[in-house]
Every structure is written in C-alpha cells, then in structure tokens.
Amino acid sequence: MNESDETGVWLYAVTPEVGAAALGGLTGVSAERPRVVTAGRLAAVVGDVPLGSFGAEALRRNLEDLDWLAAVARAHDSVVAALVEQGPVAPVRLATVYHDDDSVRIAVEERCTDFERTLEHVSGRVEWGVKAFLQSEPEPAAAVPDGEGPGFAYLARRRSALASQEERQQRAADQVSRLHAALCELAADACTHPPQSRALTDQDGPMMLNGAYLVDDAEAGRFAEAVDWRGRDSTMLTVELTGPWPPYSFSTPEEP
C-alpha cells in the first residue's frame, strides 16, 4: 500500500471535553467529519485525512500552493472556532498529522500538563490581532543650489528622501512601541509575530507591528476602543484590529 492509499489523523485542537453538539454538522480539511480521541483527562479533536494529500511529502508540495493552503486553513479554523464556542480550547498548529489514534493519544497524554496549563490560561479569553502599517508619503522636494545640474539635483533628492524615510521610520517605531505597550496593559498575554510581506497585506506601506493579544472576554470592548483611539490619533500609522480568534498564538505547539 502506498501513501496515496493510506489515511492519517489530522489534529485540530485539544479541549477538556467535547459535547456531541459541538461537532455536529462540521466538516474538516478533507471534508471529513471531525471526531474525538479521548486522551486521559483531555479530548483531542481529529479528522481522518488521505496521506496522498496530507502526508509529509504531499504537504511539502501542497503548502506551497496558496489557494490550497487558504482553503485548508479556513476549514481547520472553522472546526477550532466551533470548539471555542463550547469552552476553552488549545488549537494545534496547521498540518499536524499523526499515523493513528494511538499516536495522537500518546502525544496528548505526554503533554497533558502543558495542555492543561494552556487551557487554564486561555479560559474566558480570546485572541485579538493588531497590525500597524507605516502610511506612504510622497518624497519631499530637496533644495538645489542655483547653477547645479540635473545629476546634482538627483543626488540631493535621493539623500533627502533617504534621510526623511529613516527619520519617519524611527518615529513610527517609537509610536509602535508605545501602542504595543499600551495594549499589553489591557491583555492577559501578548506576543509579536514577524511582519507580513506587502503581497499578503494589501497595504502600500510596510507592516510595523504584527501583534497578538490574549484578552479577557469582559475587556474586549475596552481593548477594541483602545486600538481604535490609537489608530485615529496617529498621523503616521494605519492600525487594524482583527478577531476575535481562537488562541492560536498562546497554545502549546505540538509535534507529530
């Protein structure tokens, strides 16, 4: 039997328990019905997937296909999001595939303490994303002394543009630092991710902050107001709030 004929077990998330209603009507990354593998005191939500598409070799190929990746990420998130509505959830990173149920059970039981600590940490909280982009600005005109030729004028403009850009980026970095610090005070936990490329953001300016914040449900409104106020107060940054999301950034990473 080759890989294309076999199935693996895709792990979505770990929770304390899963009611039957939470999985009703859900479909997973391979249009399969998610199910539960009991692992000690915890429940692992999994799905059976063909290794021809989700095995190690196939994933290396398919993860380069952005359309395939986006569809799989949406399906994975829809399962995790449905679980979040039922209680605390430790989402597992995308493309975590085990050989069988016993492999899932062993992996979860070995990390039981980590998962329980994570579930306690995220209980009653959701993740919000905040992205800040440096707004684009026309290059300033440089003063050129009378009598100088076009070559001198070009170099003057470039020097002026580079100096202005450096100064703006430093001021923007200072504003981002203050924004992140202010939002951290409203969050139970926070982290930053690497900035995304412009091809993924649909923004003209570079991303200066790609932050994730774990916020108490009761503080969600206050947190959103703070992001909105900080964004409107800045003349240099475009600030975006996304979420609420399952706590992907604050869950224990798992390896198959």
Short mmCIF file of N, CA and C in Angstrom, two decimals, residues 5-156:
data_model
loop_
_atom_site.label_atom_id
_atom_site.label_comp_id
_atom_site.label_asym_id
_atom_site.label_seq_id
_atom_site.Cartn_x
_atom_site.Cartn_y
_atom_site.Cartn_z
N ASP A 5 -2.88 5.62 -0.69
CA ASP A 5 -3.99 4.76 -0.28
C ASP A 5 -4.23 4.79 1.22
N GLU A 6 -3.31 5.38 1.98
CA GLU A 6 -3.41 5.35 3.42
C GLU A 6 -4.08 6.60 3.96
N THR A 7 -4.49 6.52 5.21
CA THR A 7 -5.05 7.70 5.87
C THR A 7 -4.22 8.01 7.11
N GLY A 8 -4.23 9.28 7.47
CA GLY A 8 -3.60 9.74 8.70
C GLY A 8 -4.65 10.42 9.57
N VAL A 9 -4.20 10.93 10.71
CA VAL A 9 -5.12 11.57 11.65
C VAL A 9 -4.68 13.01 11.86
N TRP A 10 -5.47 13.93 11.38
CA TRP A 10 -5.20 15.38 11.49
C TRP A 10 -5.71 15.86 12.84
N LEU A 11 -4.84 16.51 13.59
CA LEU A 11 -5.23 17.01 14.92
C LEU A 11 -5.59 18.49 14.83
N TYR A 12 -6.81 18.83 15.28
CA TYR A 12 -7.28 20.21 15.25
C TYR A 12 -7.00 20.95 16.56
N ALA A 13 -7.36 20.31 17.65
CA ALA A 13 -7.28 21.02 18.94
C ALA A 13 -7.43 20.03 20.08
N VAL A 14 -7.10 20.51 21.27
CA VAL A 14 -7.27 19.72 22.50
C VAL A 14 -8.15 20.53 23.43
N THR A 15 -9.11 19.86 24.03
CA THR A 15 -10.03 20.53 24.95
C THR A 15 -10.23 19.63 26.18
N PRO A 16 -10.83 20.20 27.24
CA PRO A 16 -11.14 19.33 28.39
C PRO A 16 -12.19 18.29 28.04
N GLU A 17 -13.18 18.69 27.24
CA GLU A 17 -14.22 17.77 26.83
C GLU A 17 -14.94 18.36 25.62
N VAL A 18 -15.62 17.50 24.88
CA VAL A 18 -16.35 17.95 23.70
C VAL A 18 -17.74 17.34 23.73
N GLY A 19 -18.75 18.18 23.70
CA GLY A 19 -20.12 17.67 23.61
C GLY A 19 -20.42 17.26 22.17
N ALA A 20 -21.37 16.35 22.02
CA ALA A 20 -21.72 15.86 20.68
C ALA A 20 -22.19 17.00 19.79
N ALA A 21 -22.88 17.99 20.37
CA ALA A 21 -23.42 19.08 19.57
C ALA A 21 -22.32 19.93 18.95
N ALA A 22 -21.14 19.97 19.59
CA ALA A 22 -20.06 20.84 19.10
C ALA A 22 -19.54 20.39 17.74
N LEU A 23 -19.60 19.09 17.46
CA LEU A 23 -19.06 18.57 16.21
C LEU A 23 -20.13 18.32 15.16
N GLY A 24 -21.38 18.45 15.53
CA GLY A 24 -22.46 18.18 14.60
C GLY A 24 -22.44 19.14 13.42
N GLY A 25 -22.46 18.59 12.22
CA GLY A 25 -22.51 19.42 11.02
C GLY A 25 -21.18 19.96 10.57
N LEU A 26 -20.11 19.74 11.32
CA LEU A 26 -18.79 20.28 10.92
C LEU A 26 -18.15 19.39 9.87
N THR A 27 -17.39 20.00 8.99
CA THR A 27 -16.55 19.25 8.07
C THR A 27 -15.12 19.75 8.21
N GLY A 28 -14.18 18.85 8.03
CA GLY A 28 -12.78 19.20 8.25
C GLY A 28 -12.03 19.54 6.98
N VAL A 29 -10.73 19.49 7.07
CA VAL A 29 -9.86 19.93 5.97
C VAL A 29 -9.97 19.04 4.74
N SER A 30 -10.43 17.79 4.94
CA SER A 30 -10.61 16.88 3.82
C SER A 30 -12.08 16.54 3.64
N ALA A 31 -12.94 17.45 4.09
CA ALA A 31 -14.40 17.26 4.04
C ALA A 31 -14.84 16.07 4.90
N GLU A 32 -13.95 15.65 5.82
CA GLU A 32 -14.30 14.55 6.72
C GLU A 32 -15.06 15.07 7.93
N ARG A 33 -15.69 14.18 8.67
CA ARG A 33 -16.37 14.54 9.90
C ARG A 33 -15.39 14.48 11.06
N PRO A 34 -15.14 15.61 11.72
CA PRO A 34 -14.25 15.56 12.89
C PRO A 34 -14.82 14.66 13.98
N ARG A 35 -13.93 14.06 14.75
CA ARG A 35 -14.33 13.16 15.83
C ARG A 35 -13.39 13.36 17.01
N VAL A 36 -13.63 12.60 18.07
CA VAL A 36 -12.87 12.81 19.31
C VAL A 36 -12.04 11.56 19.64
N VAL A 37 -10.79 11.81 20.02
CA VAL A 37 -9.95 10.77 20.61
C VAL A 37 -9.72 11.15 22.07
N THR A 38 -10.19 10.31 22.97
CA THR A 38 -10.00 10.59 24.40
C THR A 38 -8.56 10.26 24.79
N ALA A 39 -7.94 11.23 25.48
CA ALA A 39 -6.53 11.06 25.89
C ALA A 39 -6.43 11.45 27.36
N GLY A 40 -6.60 10.45 28.25
CA GLY A 40 -6.57 10.73 29.68
C GLY A 40 -7.71 11.67 30.06
N ARG A 41 -7.35 12.81 30.67
CA ARG A 41 -8.37 13.77 31.11
C ARG A 41 -8.77 14.74 30.00
N LEU A 42 -8.20 14.57 28.82
CA LEU A 42 -8.42 15.53 27.74
C LEU A 42 -9.08 14.87 26.53
N ALA A 43 -9.58 15.72 25.65
CA ALA A 43 -10.21 15.25 24.41
C ALA A 43 -9.48 15.89 23.23
N ALA A 44 -9.00 15.06 22.32
CA ALA A 44 -8.35 15.56 21.11
C ALA A 44 -9.36 15.46 19.97
N VAL A 45 -9.56 16.58 19.28
CA VAL A 45 -10.48 16.60 18.14
C VAL A 45 -9.66 16.38 16.87
N VAL A 46 -10.02 15.33 16.14
CA VAL A 46 -9.21 14.90 15.00
C VAL A 46 -10.10 14.65 13.78
N GLY A 47 -9.45 14.42 12.64
CA GLY A 47 -10.15 14.02 11.43
C GLY A 47 -9.29 13.06 10.64
N ASP A 48 -9.92 12.14 9.92
CA ASP A 48 -9.18 11.19 9.08
C ASP A 48 -8.93 11.82 7.72
N VAL A 49 -7.67 11.85 7.31
CA VAL A 49 -7.31 12.52 6.05
C VAL A 49 -6.46 11.60 5.19
N PRO A 50 -6.59 11.67 3.88
CA PRO A 50 -5.77 10.83 3.00
C PRO A 50 -4.33 11.32 2.96
N LEU A 51 -3.38 10.41 3.15
CA LEU A 51 -1.98 10.81 3.12
C LEU A 51 -1.51 11.20 1.72
N GLY A 52 -2.30 10.81 0.72
CA GLY A 52 -1.97 11.25 -0.64
C GLY A 52 -2.00 12.76 -0.78
N SER A 53 -2.79 13.44 0.07
CA SER A 53 -2.86 14.91 0.07
C SER A 53 -2.27 15.51 1.33
N PHE A 54 -2.26 14.74 2.44
CA PHE A 54 -1.86 15.30 3.72
C PHE A 54 -0.68 14.57 4.37
N GLY A 55 -0.05 13.67 3.66
CA GLY A 55 1.17 13.04 4.15
C GLY A 55 2.33 14.03 4.08
N ALA A 56 3.47 13.63 4.65
CA ALA A 56 4.62 14.55 4.74
C ALA A 56 5.06 15.05 3.37
N GLU A 57 5.18 14.15 2.42
CA GLU A 57 5.64 14.55 1.09
C GLU A 57 4.61 15.42 0.40
N ALA A 58 3.32 15.03 0.49
CA ALA A 58 2.26 15.81 -0.15
C ALA A 58 2.13 17.19 0.48
N LEU A 59 2.30 17.27 1.81
CA LEU A 59 2.19 18.58 2.48
C LEU A 59 3.30 19.51 2.05
N ARG A 60 4.51 18.97 1.88
CA ARG A 60 5.61 19.84 1.42
C ARG A 60 5.26 20.47 0.09
N ARG A 61 4.57 19.73 -0.75
CA ARG A 61 4.18 20.25 -2.07
C ARG A 61 2.95 21.17 -1.95
N ASN A 62 1.95 20.73 -1.22
CA ASN A 62 0.70 21.48 -1.18
C ASN A 62 0.79 22.78 -0.39
N LEU A 63 1.66 22.81 0.59
CA LEU A 63 1.78 24.04 1.39
C LEU A 63 2.36 25.20 0.58
N GLU A 64 2.93 24.90 -0.58
CA GLU A 64 3.41 25.95 -1.48
C GLU A 64 2.29 26.50 -2.35
N ASP A 65 1.16 25.82 -2.37
CA ASP A 65 0.01 26.24 -3.17
C ASP A 65 -0.87 27.12 -2.29
N LEU A 66 -0.83 28.44 -2.50
CA LEU A 66 -1.50 29.36 -1.59
C LEU A 66 -3.02 29.17 -1.59
N ASP A 67 -3.60 28.81 -2.73
CA ASP A 67 -5.05 28.57 -2.77
C ASP A 67 -5.40 27.34 -1.94
N TRP A 68 -4.62 26.27 -2.10
CA TRP A 68 -4.84 25.05 -1.30
C TRP A 68 -4.67 25.36 0.18
N LEU A 69 -3.61 26.07 0.50
CA LEU A 69 -3.32 26.40 1.89
C LEU A 69 -4.44 27.23 2.51
N ALA A 70 -4.94 28.22 1.76
CA ALA A 70 -6.01 29.08 2.29
C ALA A 70 -7.27 28.27 2.56
N ALA A 71 -7.62 27.36 1.66
CA ALA A 71 -8.83 26.55 1.84
C ALA A 71 -8.68 25.64 3.06
N VAL A 72 -7.51 25.03 3.21
CA VAL A 72 -7.28 24.14 4.35
C VAL A 72 -7.26 24.93 5.66
N ALA A 73 -6.65 26.11 5.63
CA ALA A 73 -6.60 26.94 6.85
C ALA A 73 -8.01 27.35 7.27
N ARG A 74 -8.86 27.69 6.30
CA ARG A 74 -10.24 28.08 6.63
C ARG A 74 -10.99 26.89 7.25
N ALA A 75 -10.81 25.71 6.68
CA ALA A 75 -11.51 24.53 7.20
C ALA A 75 -11.01 24.19 8.61
N HIS A 76 -9.69 24.27 8.80
CA HIS A 76 -9.11 24.00 10.13
C HIS A 76 -9.67 24.99 11.15
N ASP A 77 -9.69 26.26 10.76
CA ASP A 77 -10.15 27.30 11.69
C ASP A 77 -11.64 27.16 11.99
N SER A 78 -12.43 26.73 11.01
CA SER A 78 -13.87 26.61 11.27
C SER A 78 -14.14 25.55 12.33
N VAL A 79 -13.36 24.47 12.33
CA VAL A 79 -13.52 23.44 13.37
C VAL A 79 -13.10 23.99 14.73
N VAL A 80 -11.94 24.64 14.76
CA VAL A 80 -11.43 25.18 16.03
C VAL A 80 -12.38 26.26 16.57
N ALA A 81 -12.89 27.12 15.69
CA ALA A 81 -13.78 28.20 16.12
C ALA A 81 -15.07 27.64 16.72
N ALA A 82 -15.58 26.55 16.13
CA ALA A 82 -16.79 25.93 16.67
C ALA A 82 -16.53 25.38 18.07
N LEU A 83 -15.35 24.85 18.30
CA LEU A 83 -15.00 24.32 19.62
C LEU A 83 -14.87 25.43 20.65
N VAL A 84 -14.33 26.58 20.21
CA VAL A 84 -14.15 27.71 21.14
C VAL A 84 -15.49 28.16 21.72
N GLU A 85 -16.55 28.02 20.94
CA GLU A 85 -17.86 28.43 21.44
C GLU A 85 -18.35 27.54 22.58
N GLN A 86 -17.72 26.35 22.72
CA GLN A 86 -18.15 25.40 23.76
C GLN A 86 -17.31 25.50 25.03
N GLY A 87 -16.14 26.14 24.96
CA GLY A 87 -15.29 26.21 26.14
C GLY A 87 -13.85 26.42 25.75
N PRO A 88 -12.94 26.35 26.72
CA PRO A 88 -11.52 26.59 26.43
C PRO A 88 -10.96 25.55 25.46
N VAL A 89 -10.11 26.04 24.56
CA VAL A 89 -9.54 25.19 23.50
C VAL A 89 -8.07 25.52 23.34
N ALA A 90 -7.25 24.50 23.18
CA ALA A 90 -5.84 24.69 22.80
C ALA A 90 -5.72 24.29 21.33
N PRO A 91 -5.76 25.26 20.41
CA PRO A 91 -5.64 24.91 18.99
C PRO A 91 -4.25 24.35 18.71
N VAL A 92 -4.21 23.45 17.76
CA VAL A 92 -2.93 22.87 17.33
C VAL A 92 -2.59 23.46 15.98
N ARG A 93 -1.32 23.67 15.75
CA ARG A 93 -0.91 24.34 14.52
C ARG A 93 -1.33 23.53 13.30
N LEU A 94 -1.49 24.26 12.21
CA LEU A 94 -1.92 23.66 10.95
C LEU A 94 -0.97 22.55 10.51
N ALA A 95 -1.56 21.51 9.91
CA ALA A 95 -0.79 20.41 9.31
C ALA A 95 -0.07 19.55 10.35
N THR A 96 -0.72 19.32 11.48
CA THR A 96 -0.20 18.36 12.46
C THR A 96 -0.91 17.03 12.22
N VAL A 97 -0.20 16.07 11.66
CA VAL A 97 -0.80 14.80 11.24
C VAL A 97 -0.09 13.64 11.92
N TYR A 98 -0.87 12.72 12.51
CA TYR A 98 -0.33 11.54 13.17
C TYR A 98 -0.69 10.29 12.36
N HIS A 99 0.01 9.20 12.69
CA HIS A 99 -0.24 7.96 11.96
C HIS A 99 -1.61 7.37 12.30
N ASP A 100 -1.97 7.43 13.59
CA ASP A 100 -3.23 6.79 14.00
C ASP A 100 -3.68 7.38 15.33
N ASP A 101 -4.82 6.89 15.83
CA ASP A 101 -5.37 7.40 17.08
C ASP A 101 -4.43 7.19 18.26
N ASP A 102 -3.77 6.04 18.30
CA ASP A 102 -2.86 5.77 19.41
C ASP A 102 -1.72 6.79 19.45
N SER A 103 -1.23 7.20 18.29
CA SER A 103 -0.17 8.20 18.25
C SER A 103 -0.67 9.53 18.80
N VAL A 104 -1.90 9.89 18.46
CA VAL A 104 -2.49 11.12 19.00
C VAL A 104 -2.61 11.02 20.51
N ARG A 105 -3.16 9.89 20.96
CA ARG A 105 -3.40 9.70 22.39
C ARG A 105 -2.08 9.80 23.18
N ILE A 106 -1.06 9.15 22.69
CA ILE A 106 0.23 9.18 23.39
C ILE A 106 0.80 10.60 23.43
N ALA A 107 0.72 11.30 22.30
CA ALA A 107 1.28 12.66 22.23
C ALA A 107 0.57 13.60 23.20
N VAL A 108 -0.75 13.50 23.25
CA VAL A 108 -1.52 14.40 24.13
C VAL A 108 -1.28 14.05 25.60
N GLU A 109 -1.26 12.76 25.90
CA GLU A 109 -1.05 12.36 27.30
C GLU A 109 0.35 12.76 27.78
N GLU A 110 1.34 12.67 26.89
CA GLU A 110 2.70 13.06 27.29
C GLU A 110 2.79 14.54 27.59
N ARG A 111 1.94 15.35 26.92
CA ARG A 111 1.95 16.81 27.14
C ARG A 111 0.73 17.24 27.94
N CYS A 112 0.16 16.34 28.70
CA CYS A 112 -1.08 16.64 29.43
C CYS A 112 -0.94 17.88 30.31
N THR A 113 0.15 17.97 31.04
CA THR A 113 0.34 19.11 31.94
C THR A 113 0.43 20.41 31.16
N ASP A 114 1.14 20.40 30.04
CA ASP A 114 1.25 21.60 29.21
C ASP A 114 -0.11 22.01 28.66
N PHE A 115 -0.86 21.03 28.17
CA PHE A 115 -2.18 21.35 27.62
C PHE A 115 -3.11 21.89 28.71
N GLU A 116 -3.10 21.29 29.87
CA GLU A 116 -3.98 21.76 30.94
C GLU A 116 -3.60 23.17 31.38
N ARG A 117 -2.29 23.46 31.41
CA ARG A 117 -1.85 24.81 31.76
C ARG A 117 -2.32 25.81 30.69
N THR A 118 -2.21 25.40 29.44
CA THR A 118 -2.66 26.28 28.35
C THR A 118 -4.16 26.51 28.42
N LEU A 119 -4.93 25.45 28.65
CA LEU A 119 -6.39 25.58 28.70
C LEU A 119 -6.81 26.50 29.84
N GLU A 120 -6.13 26.41 30.96
CA GLU A 120 -6.44 27.31 32.08
C GLU A 120 -6.10 28.75 31.70
N HIS A 121 -4.98 28.92 30.99
CA HIS A 121 -4.53 30.27 30.61
C HIS A 121 -5.49 30.95 29.64
N VAL A 122 -6.06 30.20 28.71
CA VAL A 122 -6.91 30.81 27.67
C VAL A 122 -8.38 30.80 28.04
N SER A 123 -8.75 30.16 29.14
CA SER A 123 -10.17 30.07 29.51
C SER A 123 -10.75 31.46 29.74
N GLY A 124 -11.90 31.73 29.08
CA GLY A 124 -12.55 33.04 29.25
C GLY A 124 -11.85 34.16 28.52
N ARG A 125 -10.97 33.81 27.59
CA ARG A 125 -10.20 34.82 26.85
C ARG A 125 -10.18 34.46 25.36
N VAL A 126 -9.99 35.47 24.54
CA VAL A 126 -9.84 35.26 23.11
C VAL A 126 -8.64 36.05 22.62
N GLU A 127 -8.19 35.68 21.43
CA GLU A 127 -7.03 36.36 20.83
C GLU A 127 -7.51 37.45 19.88
N TRP A 128 -6.88 38.59 19.97
CA TRP A 128 -7.09 39.69 19.02
C TRP A 128 -5.77 39.98 18.31
N GLY A 129 -5.88 40.30 17.04
CA GLY A 129 -4.69 40.67 16.28
C GLY A 129 -4.68 42.17 16.02
N VAL A 130 -3.53 42.77 16.13
CA VAL A 130 -3.38 44.21 15.82
C VAL A 130 -2.19 44.35 14.88
N LYS A 131 -2.48 44.96 13.73
CA LYS A 131 -1.42 45.22 12.75
C LYS A 131 -1.31 46.72 12.53
N ALA A 132 -0.09 47.19 12.46
CA ALA A 132 0.15 48.62 12.20
C ALA A 132 1.05 48.75 10.99
N PHE A 133 0.66 49.65 10.09
CA PHE A 133 1.40 49.87 8.84
C PHE A 133 1.86 51.32 8.77
N LEU A 134 3.05 51.54 8.28
CA LEU A 134 3.53 52.90 8.04
C LEU A 134 2.85 53.45 6.80
N GLN A 135 2.17 54.57 6.98
CA GLN A 135 1.47 55.17 5.85
C GLN A 135 2.48 55.69 4.82
N SER A 136 2.13 55.56 3.55
CA SER A 136 3.03 56.05 2.50
C SER A 136 2.97 57.57 2.46
N GLU A 137 4.06 58.18 2.03
CA GLU A 137 4.16 59.64 1.99
C GLU A 137 5.00 60.04 0.79
N PRO A 138 4.62 61.07 0.04
CA PRO A 138 5.43 61.49 -1.09
C PRO A 138 6.82 61.93 -0.66
N GLU A 139 7.81 61.67 -1.48
CA GLU A 139 9.17 62.10 -1.16
C GLU A 139 9.24 63.62 -1.14
N PRO A 140 9.89 64.20 -0.10
CA PRO A 140 9.99 65.67 -0.05
C PRO A 140 10.92 66.20 -1.14
N ALA A 141 10.62 67.39 -1.64
CA ALA A 141 11.49 68.02 -2.65
C ALA A 141 12.72 68.58 -1.96
N ALA A 142 13.91 68.31 -2.55
CA ALA A 142 15.16 68.79 -1.96
C ALA A 142 15.55 70.13 -2.58
N ALA A 143 16.09 71.04 -1.76
CA ALA A 143 16.54 72.33 -2.27
C ALA A 143 17.82 72.11 -3.07
N VAL A 144 17.89 72.69 -4.28
CA VAL A 144 19.06 72.56 -5.16
C VAL A 144 19.62 73.95 -5.41
N PRO A 145 20.91 74.17 -5.09
CA PRO A 145 21.51 75.49 -5.32
C PRO A 145 21.44 75.88 -6.79
N ASP A 146 21.33 77.17 -7.03
CA ASP A 146 21.31 77.67 -8.41
C ASP A 146 22.59 77.27 -9.13
N GLY A 147 22.44 76.92 -10.40
CA GLY A 147 23.60 76.61 -11.22
C GLY A 147 24.01 75.16 -11.20
N GLU A 148 23.41 74.33 -10.35
CA GLU A 148 23.77 72.91 -10.31
C GLU A 148 22.99 72.14 -11.37
N GLY A 149 23.57 71.10 -11.91
CA GLY A 149 22.98 70.34 -12.99
C GLY A 149 22.01 69.29 -12.48
N PRO A 150 21.40 68.53 -13.44
CA PRO A 150 20.40 67.51 -13.08
C PRO A 150 20.98 66.37 -12.24
N GLY A 151 22.28 66.02 -12.46
CA GLY A 151 22.88 64.95 -11.66
C GLY A 151 22.95 65.33 -10.19
N PHE A 152 23.36 66.58 -9.92
CA PHE A 152 23.42 67.04 -8.53
C PHE A 152 22.01 67.06 -7.93
N ALA A 153 21.04 67.51 -8.71
CA ALA A 153 19.66 67.57 -8.21
C ALA A 153 19.15 66.18 -7.85
N TYR A 154 19.49 65.18 -8.70
CA TYR A 154 19.03 63.81 -8.42
C TYR A 154 19.63 63.31 -7.10
N LEU A 155 20.96 63.51 -6.95
CA LEU A 155 21.61 63.05 -5.71
C LEU A 155 21.05 63.76 -4.49
N ALA A 156 20.75 65.03 -4.62
CA ALA A 156 20.18 65.78 -3.50
C ALA A 156 18.82 65.24 -3.12
#
